[in-house]
C-alpha positions as CSV (number, residue, x, y, z in Angstrom):
1,M,0.0,0.0,0.0
2,F,1.1,3.6,-0.6
3,S,2.0,5.7,2.4
4,T,-0.2,8.6,3.3
5,P,2.4,11.3,2.5
6,F,2.9,9.8,-0.9
7,V,-0.8,9.8,-1.7
8,L,-1.1,13.4,-0.6
9,S,1.9,14.5,-2.6
10,F,0.6,12.7,-5.7
11,A,-2.9,14.2,-5.3
12,L,-1.3,17.7,-4.9
13,L,0.7,17.2,-8.1
14,L,-2.4,16.2,-10.0
15,S,-4.4,19.2,-8.7
16,I,-2.0,21.8,-10.1
17,P,-3.3,21.7,-13.7
18,L,-6.8,21.8,-12.4
19,L,-6.0,24.8,-10.3
20,F,-4.8,26.8,-13.3
21,L,-7.9,25.8,-15.2
22,L,-10.4,26.8,-12.5
23,A,-8.5,29.8,-11.0
24,P,-10.2,32.4,-13.1
25,H,-13.6,31.3,-11.7
26,F,-12.8,31.9,-8.0
27,L,-9.7,34.0,-7.8
28,P,-10.2,37.8,-7.8
29,P,-8.8,39.7,-10.8
30,N,-5.7,41.9,-10.3
31,N,-6.0,45.7,-10.1
32,Q,-9.6,45.7,-11.4
33,I,-11.6,48.5,-9.7
34,P,-15.3,48.0,-10.2
35,I,-17.5,50.9,-11.3
36,P,-19.3,52.3,-8.2
37,A,-23.0,51.5,-8.1
38,A,-23.8,55.2,-7.7
39,D,-21.9,56.0,-10.9
40,E,-23.9,53.3,-12.7
41,I,-27.2,54.8,-11.5
42,D,-26.2,58.3,-12.5
43,D,-25.1,57.1,-15.9
44,Q,-28.2,55.1,-16.7
45,A,-30.4,58.1,-15.8
46,L,-28.4,60.2,-18.2
47,F,-28.4,57.7,-21.0
48,S,-32.2,57.2,-20.6
49,R,-32.8,60.9,-20.8
50,A,-30.7,61.1,-24.0
51,V,-32.6,58.2,-25.6
52,R,-36.0,59.5,-24.7
53,S,-35.2,63.0,-25.9
54,K,-35.2,63.4,-29.7
55,S,-34.5,59.7,-30.0
56,A,-36.2,59.6,-33.4
57,F,-34.4,62.7,-34.7
58,T,-32.4,62.4,-37.9
59,H,-30.6,64.9,-40.2
60,L,-33.6,64.7,-42.6
61,S,-35.8,66.3,-39.9
62,L,-33.6,69.4,-39.6
63,G,-35.3,72.6,-40.5
64,S,-34.1,74.5,-43.6
65,K,-32.3,77.0,-41.4
66,T,-30.6,74.4,-39.2
67,K,-27.4,72.8,-40.4
68,P,-26.2,69.4,-39.2
69,K,-23.3,69.6,-36.7
70,I,-20.3,67.6,-35.7
71,A,-19.9,67.0,-32.0
72,F,-16.2,66.8,-31.0
73,L,-15.8,64.6,-27.9
74,F,-12.5,64.8,-26.1
75,L,-11.6,62.1,-23.7
76,T,-8.7,63.1,-21.5
77,N,-6.8,62.4,-18.3
78,S,-4.3,65.2,-18.7
79,D,-4.2,68.8,-20.1
80,L,-5.5,69.3,-23.7
81,H,-1.9,69.7,-25.0
82,F,-3.0,70.7,-28.5
83,A,-5.8,73.1,-27.6
84,P,-4.0,76.0,-29.5
85,L,-4.0,73.9,-32.7
86,W,-7.6,72.9,-32.3
87,Q,-8.4,76.6,-31.6
88,R,-7.1,77.4,-35.0
89,F,-9.0,74.5,-36.5
90,F,-12.3,76.0,-35.2
91,S,-11.4,79.7,-35.5
92,K,-12.6,80.4,-39.0
93,T,-15.7,78.2,-38.7
94,A,-19.2,79.3,-38.0
95,P,-20.2,78.1,-34.5
96,N,-23.5,76.7,-35.8
97,L,-21.5,73.8,-37.5
98,Y,-20.0,72.1,-34.4
99,N,-20.0,71.6,-30.7
100,I,-17.3,70.6,-28.3
101,Y,-17.5,68.4,-25.2
102,V,-14.6,67.4,-22.9
103,H,-14.6,64.5,-20.4
104,A,-11.6,65.1,-18.1
105,D,-10.7,62.7,-15.3
106,P,-11.7,64.5,-12.1
107,S,-8.6,63.0,-10.3
108,V,-6.4,65.2,-12.5
109,N,-6.1,68.9,-12.2
110,V,-6.7,69.7,-15.9
111,T,-6.1,73.3,-17.0
112,I,-9.1,74.6,-18.9
113,P,-7.8,76.3,-22.0
114,P,-9.2,79.7,-23.2
115,G,-11.3,80.0,-26.3
116,V,-13.5,77.3,-27.8
117,F,-12.9,74.9,-24.9
118,R,-14.2,77.2,-22.2
119,D,-17.4,75.9,-20.6
120,R,-17.2,72.7,-22.6
121,F,-16.2,70.4,-19.8
122,I,-18.9,68.0,-18.8
123,A,-19.7,66.2,-15.5
124,S,-17.0,63.5,-15.4
125,K,-16.1,60.5,-13.4
126,R,-12.8,58.6,-12.7
127,T,-11.3,56.6,-15.5
128,Y,-8.7,53.9,-15.6
129,R,-6.7,52.6,-18.5
130,A,-7.8,49.2,-19.9
131,S,-11.0,49.2,-17.9
132,P,-14.8,49.6,-18.6
133,T,-14.6,53.1,-17.1
134,L,-13.4,54.3,-20.5
135,I,-16.6,52.9,-22.1
136,S,-18.7,54.7,-19.5
137,A,-16.8,58.0,-20.1
138,T,-17.4,57.7,-23.9
139,R,-21.1,56.9,-23.4
140,R,-21.3,59.9,-21.0
141,L,-19.9,62.2,-23.8
142,L,-22.3,60.7,-26.3
143,A,-25.3,61.2,-24.0
144,T,-24.4,64.8,-23.1
145,A,-23.9,65.7,-26.8
146,A,-27.1,64.0,-27.8
147,L,-29.1,65.9,-25.1
148,D,-27.4,69.2,-25.6
149,D,-28.1,69.7,-29.3
150,P,-30.4,67.7,-31.6
151,A,-28.4,69.0,-34.6
152,N,-25.4,67.0,-33.5
153,I,-25.4,64.3,-36.3
154,F,-21.8,63.0,-36.1
155,F,-20.0,62.3,-32.9
156,A,-16.2,62.3,-33.1
157,V,-14.4,60.7,-30.2
158,L,-10.8,62.1,-29.8
159,S,-8.1,62.1,-27.2
160,Q,-5.7,64.8,-25.9
161,Y,-3.1,63.3,-28.2
162,C,-5.1,63.6,-31.4
163,V,-4.5,66.4,-33.9
164,P,-6.4,67.4,-37.1
165,L,-4.9,66.6,-40.5
166,H,-7.2,68.9,-42.4
167,S,-9.2,72.2,-42.1
168,F,-12.7,72.2,-40.6
169,P,-14.3,72.9,-44.0
170,Y,-12.6,69.8,-45.4
171,V,-13.8,67.6,-42.5
172,Y,-17.3,68.9,-42.7
173,H,-17.6,68.5,-46.5
174,S,-16.2,65.0,-46.3
175,L,-18.7,63.8,-43.8
176,F,-21.8,65.6,-44.9
177,A,-21.5,66.3,-48.6
178,S,-18.9,64.2,-50.5
179,A,-20.2,61.3,-52.4
180,T,-16.7,59.9,-53.0
181,F,-15.0,60.3,-49.6
182,D,-15.9,56.8,-48.5
183,K,-14.2,54.4,-50.8
184,S,-15.7,51.3,-49.2
185,R,-19.0,52.2,-50.9
186,P,-19.1,53.2,-54.6
187,A,-21.0,56.3,-55.3
188,T,-24.3,56.0,-57.3
189,E,-26.2,58.4,-59.5
190,S,-28.7,59.0,-56.7
191,D,-25.8,59.8,-54.4
192,A,-24.5,62.4,-56.9
193,E,-28.0,64.0,-57.2
194,L,-28.4,64.2,-53.4
195,T,-24.9,65.6,-53.1
196,R,-25.9,68.4,-55.4
197,M,-28.9,69.1,-53.1
198,G,-26.6,69.0,-50.1
199,L,-28.2,65.9,-48.6
200,K,-27.4,62.2,-47.9
201,V,-30.1,59.7,-47.2
202,R,-28.1,57.7,-44.7
203,Y,-24.8,58.5,-43.1
204,K,-22.4,55.7,-42.0
205,S,-20.4,55.5,-38.8
206,F,-16.6,55.5,-39.3
207,I,-15.6,52.9,-36.8
208,E,-13.0,50.2,-37.1
209,I,-14.5,46.7,-36.8
210,L,-12.0,43.8,-37.1
211,S,-12.9,40.1,-37.0
212,K,-9.4,38.7,-37.6
213,S,-6.6,39.3,-35.1
214,T,-3.9,37.1,-33.7
215,S,-5.0,38.1,-30.2
216,L,-8.7,37.9,-30.8
217,W,-9.4,34.7,-28.7
218,K,-7.2,35.9,-25.8
219,R,-9.1,39.2,-25.7
220,Y,-12.4,37.4,-25.9
221,A,-11.5,35.0,-23.0
222,A,-9.9,37.7,-20.8
223,R,-12.8,37.5,-18.4
224,G,-13.0,33.8,-18.5
225,R,-13.6,31.2,-21.3
226,Y,-17.4,31.3,-21.1
227,A,-17.9,34.7,-19.4
228,M,-19.3,36.4,-22.6
229,M,-21.8,33.8,-23.4
230,P,-24.5,33.6,-24.5
231,E,-24.9,37.3,-25.4
232,V,-21.6,37.5,-27.2
233,P,-20.5,34.4,-29.0
234,F,-16.9,34.3,-30.1
235,D,-17.8,34.5,-33.8
236,Q,-19.5,37.8,-33.1
237,F,-16.7,39.4,-31.0
238,R,-14.9,42.3,-32.7
239,V,-12.0,44.7,-31.9
240,G,-11.1,48.1,-33.2
241,S,-9.8,51.6,-32.3
242,Q,-11.5,53.4,-29.4
243,F,-11.5,56.6,-31.5
244,F,-14.2,56.8,-34.1
245,L,-17.1,58.9,-35.6
246,L,-20.6,57.7,-34.9
247,T,-23.8,58.8,-36.5
248,R,-26.5,60.0,-34.1
249,R,-28.5,56.9,-34.8
250,H,-25.6,54.7,-33.7
251,A,-24.9,56.9,-30.7
252,L,-28.4,56.2,-29.5
253,V,-27.8,52.4,-30.1
254,V,-24.9,52.7,-27.8
255,L,-26.9,54.6,-25.2
256,K,-29.8,52.2,-25.3
257,D,-27.7,49.1,-24.8
258,Q,-27.7,47.4,-21.4
259,Q,-27.3,43.7,-22.4
260,L,-23.8,43.8,-23.8
261,W,-22.7,46.3,-21.2
262,Q,-23.4,43.8,-18.5
263,K,-20.8,41.5,-20.1
264,F,-18.1,44.1,-21.1
265,K,-18.1,45.7,-17.6
266,L,-17.0,42.3,-16.0
267,P,-13.5,42.4,-14.6
268,C,-10.7,40.8,-16.5
269,Y,-8.3,38.1,-15.4
270,R,-5.9,38.8,-18.3
271,E,-5.1,42.5,-18.0
272,D,-2.6,42.3,-20.9
273,E,-5.5,41.4,-23.2
274,C,-8.2,43.4,-21.6
275,Y,-9.1,46.7,-23.5
276,P,-12.9,46.9,-23.1
277,E,-13.1,50.2,-24.9
278,E,-11.6,48.6,-28.0
279,H,-14.0,45.7,-27.9
280,Y,-17.4,47.0,-26.7
281,F,-18.2,49.5,-29.4
282,P,-17.0,47.5,-32.5
283,T,-18.8,44.4,-31.2
284,L,-22.1,46.2,-30.3
285,L,-22.4,48.0,-33.6
286,S,-21.2,45.0,-35.7
287,M,-24.1,43.0,-34.1
288,A,-26.6,45.8,-34.3
289,D,-25.9,47.3,-37.8
290,P,-22.9,46.1,-39.6
291,D,-24.0,47.6,-42.9
292,G,-24.3,51.0,-41.3
293,C,-20.6,51.1,-40.4
294,T,-17.6,51.6,-42.7
295,H,-15.5,49.1,-40.6
296,Y,-12.6,51.6,-40.6
297,T,-11.7,54.7,-38.6
298,L,-10.7,58.2,-39.8
299,T,-8.1,58.6,-37.1
300,R,-4.6,57.5,-38.2
301,V,-2.5,55.6,-35.7
302,N,0.9,54.0,-36.0
303,W,1.2,50.6,-34.2
304,T,4.8,50.1,-35.3
305,G,7.0,49.6,-32.2
306,T,4.0,49.6,-29.8
307,V,4.9,49.5,-26.1
308,N,2.6,48.2,-23.4
309,G,-0.4,48.6,-25.7
310,H,0.4,52.2,-26.6
311,P,0.8,53.2,-30.2
312,Y,3.9,54.9,-31.6
313,T,4.4,58.5,-30.3
314,Y,5.6,61.1,-32.7
315,R,8.3,63.5,-31.5
316,P,9.0,67.1,-32.5
317,G,11.9,66.2,-34.8
318,E,9.6,64.0,-36.8
319,V,6.9,66.7,-37.4
320,S,7.1,67.9,-41.0
321,A,4.9,68.6,-44.0
322,Q,5.9,65.2,-45.4
323,L,4.6,63.5,-42.2
324,I,1.2,65.2,-42.5
325,Y,0.8,64.2,-46.1
326,Q,1.9,60.6,-45.2
327,L,-0.6,60.4,-42.3
328,R,-3.5,61.5,-44.5
329,Q,-3.0,58.6,-46.9
330,S,-5.8,55.9,-46.6
331,N,-6.8,52.8,-48.5
332,F,-10.4,53.2,-47.3
333,S,-11.3,56.9,-47.7
334,E,-10.0,59.9,-49.6
335,S,-8.0,60.8,-46.5
336,Y,-7.6,60.3,-42.7
337,L,-9.1,63.3,-40.9
338,F,-7.2,63.0,-37.6
339,A,-4.0,61.4,-36.2
340,R,-2.5,60.3,-33.0
341,K,-0.3,59.9,-31.0
342,F,1.9,63.1,-30.6
343,S,4.0,64.1,-27.6
344,P,2.9,67.4,-26.1
345,D,6.1,69.2,-27.2
346,C,5.0,68.7,-30.8
347,L,2.7,71.6,-30.5
348,K,5.1,74.3,-31.7
349,P,6.1,72.5,-34.9
350,L,2.5,71.6,-35.6
351,L,1.4,75.2,-35.2
352,G,4.2,76.2,-37.6
353,L,2.6,73.9,-40.2
354,S,-1.0,74.7,-39.5
355,E,-1.7,77.5,-42.0
356,K,0.5,76.4,-44.9
357,V,0.1,72.6,-44.6
358,I,-2.5,71.2,-42.2
359,F,-5.4,73.7,-42.8
360,R,-4.5,74.4,-46.5
361,D,-6.8,72.0,-48.4
């Protein structure tokens, strides 16, 4: 017969693989701070008001004297380093064509820049990188913009490290008037006729939606192998950039959702693969209205040499007219409209290029 110590040692050895398999189901995730219940209640009340108010509004219901607007939604946890550049971007534009909203992490003492950003900071809550708090912050921006102005038709989500690659008139024309800007959908004769009339029957959201990625399964299983089921099967899970342009219709889809949110707000056990803000929006809109999305973003980013999940950061010595022209190039649209990620000290050379390069279309 085997001795008791031998049996115990053998049983312990056999239990090690089982421990690794079951650990995610009973061990707490590392460094995952749950969203406070009070924040959830506040957010749901805000989202519900936005959905109920003008929920059926579309650009076709605008009055003849009201022009559609772009809502620029800045999500930041530091100062708006490129505020002077954005000030120039908006400076020669009629204020009835855009709105600005800023969600600044309240734990950071963010300096409110003068000019167009004054009084544009919304009620904000704490955010953490690679956590569902970034989804909540983005939804907060969408809800505030939807409630604030029914003429907000496009919602552009940007960060403090984003810069414009074109003038405001170019951006506005590309989104609202051009029949050729989106290369993913060939223009038709009816499109051309509507363009001459200054109308589009249906706008699309410019959001990256990817179904093929080497890390797709790891990201899907970051909360546990079966945690996303049955609401989000693996074959419907998508990834994409957290910076995008949504139509008002899709912004309301995001604000109405509660089912998928219950899954994507779950804590992760694999932090290196957990980027909820890059998963939630592409998955939700891919499931809700895949044909209403372009499946690509208009914000250029360089993932060469990525470090800890951060994209490549451009430095002052790299800023040039050639870089701007290069960043504009796209296989999916006539041009990228925005770019990231730039270090704060790039402001001076970017301002130097603003009038002769960036805003000269």
